[in-house]
Amino acid sequence: MTDTLADIAQALVSTGKGILAADESTGTIKKRFDSISAESTEDSRRDYRELLFRAEGGNDFISGVILYDETLRQNAADGTPLSKVLQDQGIIPGIKVDLGAKPLAGHPEETITEGLDGLRERLNEYAKLGAKFTKWRGVYHITDQSPSLAAINANAHALARYAALAQEAGLVPIVEPEILMDGDHDINVCQAVSEEVLRSVFAELANQEVELEGILLKPNMVIAGQACPDQDSVEEVADRTVATLLRCVPAAVPGIVFLSGGQTDEQSTEHLNAMNKNYSNLPWKLSFSYGRALQAAPLKAWAGSKDNGSAMQSAFLKRAEDNSKASTGTY
């Protein structure tokens, strides 16, 4: 591989482009398919994702796609590996490598993401299968008692060890510390917790000697909990999020690709647009790495039928284009 980690990271945050998160586990995508009364089989999952990946013009808006283990190993209907389908369009294949969040010992209401055991071997295999970047998600819950220092530190350490192993294998790590929108906390609480989590993550990344120029950060936006009676304006969310990032994220990081979390499709696009519209000369690119916010509309249009393939791709391209514009503040 001639591309350096920094080259790949920069390519993933090319101007006007973001990342499609298509790394739903088998259980999660079954729930999505259930919502449209479609059967979830290995073939139906392949067919759905192949339609997304082959949408003509998708590479104008999408720089990379995060895949699930099953998908990275699958071939398209014509026998072409799905990773090559992406590469042939100039889209970079990536892979989710964590094994999910499990209860944290001593803190049963909180979680630690598992998957470090055997990760070196898995990463080397994924690189041979065509992956160029990776993703690992740490999950944090806001309650009166959480997140605890134990949960913050344990997840930060796991994220940093993962990132070091990914870089060792020549793969760019996307570091994803997600503070969930569940709860009635206000934006001030979310901002305080976000800052504490990000400071812990970057301290651990430094301890593990991770090359910051060769990573991407995938954080939550700073936003009130879904059950909070006081929901803030688009501008306030944008301002708080940028302020938090400026306080906590080193300038060496090439880009920040937000998750959509529990936001609606429109909210996630509007918030990203406001950040890019209102703030220039930030040290890092601000873009997107959305799953549901890019897929909800095309999934509904597809409805499990190959006859709806064209409508599905059109819906996907519309969402991708909207977020492409948001990543340059022109939505």
mmCIF file with all atom_site columns, C-alpha atoms in Angstrom, residues 141-214:
data_model
loop_
_atom_site.group_PDB
_atom_site.id
_atom_site.type_symbol
_atom_site.label_atom_id
_atom_site.label_alt_id
_atom_site.label_comp_id
_atom_site.label_asym_id
_atom_site.label_entity_id
_atom_site.label_seq_id
_atom_site.pdbx_PDB_ins_code
_atom_site.Cartn_x
_atom_site.Cartn_y
_atom_site.Cartn_z
_atom_site.occupancy
_atom_site.B_iso_or_equiv
_atom_site.pdbx_formal_charge
_atom_site.auth_seq_id
_atom_site.auth_comp_id
_atom_site.auth_asym_id
_atom_site.auth_atom_id
_atom_site.pdbx_PDB_model_num
ATOM 1  C CA . HIS A 1 141 ? -24.920 7.058  28.997 1.00 0.00 ? 141 HIS A CA 1
ATOM 2  C CA . ILE A 1 142 ? -25.871 10.266 30.803 1.00 0.00 ? 142 ILE A CA 1
ATOM 3  C CA . THR A 1 143 ? -27.804 9.779  34.062 1.00 0.00 ? 143 THR A CA 1
ATOM 4  C CA . ASP A 1 144 ? -27.502 11.241 37.552 1.00 0.00 ? 144 ASP A CA 1
ATOM 5  C CA . GLN A 1 145 ? -24.745 8.696  38.234 1.00 0.00 ? 145 GLN A CA 1
ATOM 6  C CA . SER A 1 146 ? -23.132 8.272  34.829 1.00 0.00 ? 146 SER A CA 1
ATOM 7  C CA . PRO A 1 147 ? -20.939 8.295  32.950 1.00 0.00 ? 147 PRO A CA 1
ATOM 8  C CA . SER A 1 148 ? -18.629 7.283  35.772 1.00 0.00 ? 148 SER A CA 1
ATOM 9  C CA . LEU A 1 149 ? -14.908 7.908  35.697 1.00 0.00 ? 149 LEU A CA 1
ATOM 10 C CA . ALA A 1 150 ? -14.469 4.157  35.363 1.00 0.00 ? 150 ALA A CA 1
ATOM 11 C CA . ALA A 1 151 ? -16.574 4.039  32.179 1.00 0.00 ? 151 ALA A CA 1
ATOM 12 C CA . ILE A 1 152 ? -14.937 7.134  30.703 1.00 0.00 ? 152 ILE A CA 1
ATOM 13 C CA . ASN A 1 153 ? -11.412 5.833  31.298 1.00 0.00 ? 153 ASN A CA 1
ATOM 14 C CA . ALA A 1 154 ? -12.093 2.222  30.312 1.00 0.00 ? 154 ALA A CA 1
ATOM 15 C CA . ASN A 1 155 ? -13.660 3.169  26.969 1.00 0.00 ? 155 ASN A CA 1
ATOM 16 C CA . ALA A 1 156 ? -10.978 5.757  26.234 1.00 0.00 ? 156 ALA A CA 1
ATOM 17 C CA . HIS A 1 157 ? -8.272  3.158  26.858 1.00 0.00 ? 157 HIS A CA 1
ATOM 18 C CA . ALA A 1 158 ? -10.019 0.614  24.616 1.00 0.00 ? 158 ALA A CA 1
ATOM 19 C CA . LEU A 1 159 ? -10.454 3.189  21.832 1.00 0.00 ? 159 LEU A CA 1
ATOM 20 C CA . ALA A 1 160 ? -6.770  4.093  22.011 1.00 0.00 ? 160 ALA A CA 1
ATOM 21 C CA . ARG A 1 161 ? -5.538  0.497  22.017 1.00 0.00 ? 161 ARG A CA 1
ATOM 22 C CA . TYR A 1 162 ? -7.780  -0.244 19.041 1.00 0.00 ? 162 TYR A CA 1
ATOM 23 C CA . ALA A 1 163 ? -6.470  2.817  17.199 1.00 0.00 ? 163 ALA A CA 1
ATOM 24 C CA . ALA A 1 164 ? -2.852  1.808  17.767 1.00 0.00 ? 164 ALA A CA 1
ATOM 25 C CA . LEU A 1 165 ? -3.509  -1.714 16.477 1.00 0.00 ? 165 LEU A CA 1
ATOM 26 C CA . ALA A 1 166 ? -5.353  -0.395 13.420 1.00 0.00 ? 166 ALA A CA 1
ATOM 27 C CA . GLN A 1 167 ? -2.481  1.893  12.514 1.00 0.00 ? 167 GLN A CA 1
ATOM 28 C CA . GLU A 1 168 ? -0.023  -0.953 13.024 1.00 0.00 ? 168 GLU A CA 1
ATOM 29 C CA . ALA A 1 169 ? -1.989  -2.874 10.361 1.00 0.00 ? 169 ALA A CA 1
ATOM 30 C CA . GLY A 1 170 ? -1.887  0.111  7.981  1.00 0.00 ? 170 GLY A CA 1
ATOM 31 C CA . LEU A 1 171 ? -5.549  0.974  8.509  1.00 0.00 ? 171 LEU A CA 1
ATOM 32 C CA . VAL A 1 172 ? -6.958  4.375  9.479  1.00 0.00 ? 172 VAL A CA 1
ATOM 33 C CA . PRO A 1 173 ? -8.935  4.153  12.738 1.00 0.00 ? 173 PRO A CA 1
ATOM 34 C CA . ILE A 1 174 ? -12.168 6.066  13.146 1.00 0.00 ? 174 ILE A CA 1
ATOM 35 C CA . VAL A 1 175 ? -12.427 6.730  16.877 1.00 0.00 ? 175 VAL A CA 1
ATOM 36 C CA . GLU A 1 176 ? -16.091 6.919  17.902 1.00 0.00 ? 176 GLU A CA 1
ATOM 37 C CA . PRO A 1 177 ? -16.952 8.014  21.443 1.00 0.00 ? 177 PRO A CA 1
ATOM 38 C CA . GLU A 1 178 ? -20.750 8.322  21.395 1.00 0.00 ? 178 GLU A CA 1
ATOM 39 C CA . ILE A 1 179 ? -22.676 10.014 24.176 1.00 0.00 ? 179 ILE A CA 1
ATOM 40 C CA . LEU A 1 180 ? -26.223 8.782  23.696 1.00 0.00 ? 180 LEU A CA 1
ATOM 41 C CA . MET A 1 181 ? -29.154 11.180 23.348 1.00 0.00 ? 181 MET A CA 1
ATOM 42 C CA . ASP A 1 182 ? -31.248 9.028  25.694 1.00 0.00 ? 182 ASP A CA 1
ATOM 43 C CA . GLY A 1 183 ? -32.378 10.965 28.774 1.00 0.00 ? 183 GLY A CA 1
ATOM 44 C CA . ASP A 1 184 ? -33.703 14.341 29.849 1.00 0.00 ? 184 ASP A CA 1
ATOM 45 C CA . HIS A 1 185 ? -30.361 16.110 30.333 1.00 0.00 ? 185 HIS A CA 1
ATOM 46 C CA . ASP A 1 186 ? -29.944 19.581 28.862 1.00 0.00 ? 186 ASP A CA 1
ATOM 47 C CA . ILE A 1 187 ? -27.314 20.831 26.458 1.00 0.00 ? 187 ILE A CA 1
ATOM 48 C CA . ASN A 1 188 ? -25.076 22.078 29.305 1.00 0.00 ? 188 ASN A CA 1
ATOM 49 C CA . VAL A 1 189 ? -24.779 18.572 30.721 1.00 0.00 ? 189 VAL A CA 1
ATOM 50 C CA . CYS A 1 190 ? -24.090 17.105 27.275 1.00 0.00 ? 190 CYS A CA 1
ATOM 51 C CA . GLN A 1 191 ? -21.366 19.688 26.701 1.00 0.00 ? 191 GLN A CA 1
ATOM 52 C CA . ALA A 1 192 ? -19.677 19.027 30.044 1.00 0.00 ? 192 ALA A CA 1
ATOM 53 C CA . VAL A 1 193 ? -19.733 15.253 29.540 1.00 0.00 ? 193 VAL A CA 1
ATOM 54 C CA . SER A 1 194 ? -18.590 15.560 25.912 1.00 0.00 ? 194 SER A CA 1
ATOM 55 C CA . GLU A 1 195 ? -15.577 17.600 26.985 1.00 0.00 ? 195 GLU A CA 1
ATOM 56 C CA . GLU A 1 196 ? -14.662 15.147 29.741 1.00 0.00 ? 196 GLU A CA 1
ATOM 57 C CA . VAL A 1 197 ? -14.944 12.179 27.379 1.00 0.00 ? 197 VAL A CA 1
ATOM 58 C CA . LEU A 1 198 ? -12.955 13.793 24.554 1.00 0.00 ? 198 LEU A CA 1
ATOM 59 C CA . ARG A 1 199 ? -10.160 14.895 26.878 1.00 0.00 ? 199 ARG A CA 1
ATOM 60 C CA . SER A 1 200 ? -9.887  11.358 28.210 1.00 0.00 ? 200 SER A CA 1
ATOM 61 C CA . VAL A 1 201 ? -9.859  9.859  24.709 1.00 0.00 ? 201 VAL A CA 1
ATOM 62 C CA . PHE A 1 202 ? -7.091  12.124 23.432 1.00 0.00 ? 202 PHE A CA 1
ATOM 63 C CA . ALA A 1 203 ? -5.026  11.622 26.576 1.00 0.00 ? 203 ALA A CA 1
ATOM 64 C CA . GLU A 1 204 ? -5.165  7.853  25.985 1.00 0.00 ? 204 GLU A CA 1
ATOM 65 C CA . LEU A 1 205 ? -4.416  8.250  22.270 1.00 0.00 ? 205 LEU A CA 1
ATOM 66 C CA . ALA A 1 206 ? -1.288  10.166 23.291 1.00 0.00 ? 206 ALA A CA 1
ATOM 67 C CA . ASN A 1 207 ? -0.346  7.463  25.805 1.00 0.00 ? 207 ASN A CA 1
ATOM 68 C CA . GLN A 1 208 ? -0.599  4.822  23.067 1.00 0.00 ? 208 GLN A CA 1
ATOM 69 C CA . GLU A 1 209 ? 1.424   7.016  20.669 1.00 0.00 ? 209 GLU A CA 1
ATOM 70 C CA . VAL A 1 210 ? -1.320  7.030  18.046 1.00 0.00 ? 210 VAL A CA 1
ATOM 71 C CA . GLU A 1 211 ? -0.516  9.193  15.009 1.00 0.00 ? 211 GLU A CA 1
ATOM 72 C CA . LEU A 1 212 ? -3.256  11.824 15.102 1.00 0.00 ? 212 LEU A CA 1
ATOM 73 C CA . GLU A 1 213 ? -2.700  12.767 11.458 1.00 0.00 ? 213 GLU A CA 1
ATOM 74 C CA . GLY A 1 214 ? -3.851  9.237  10.577 1.00 0.00 ? 214 GLY A CA 1
#
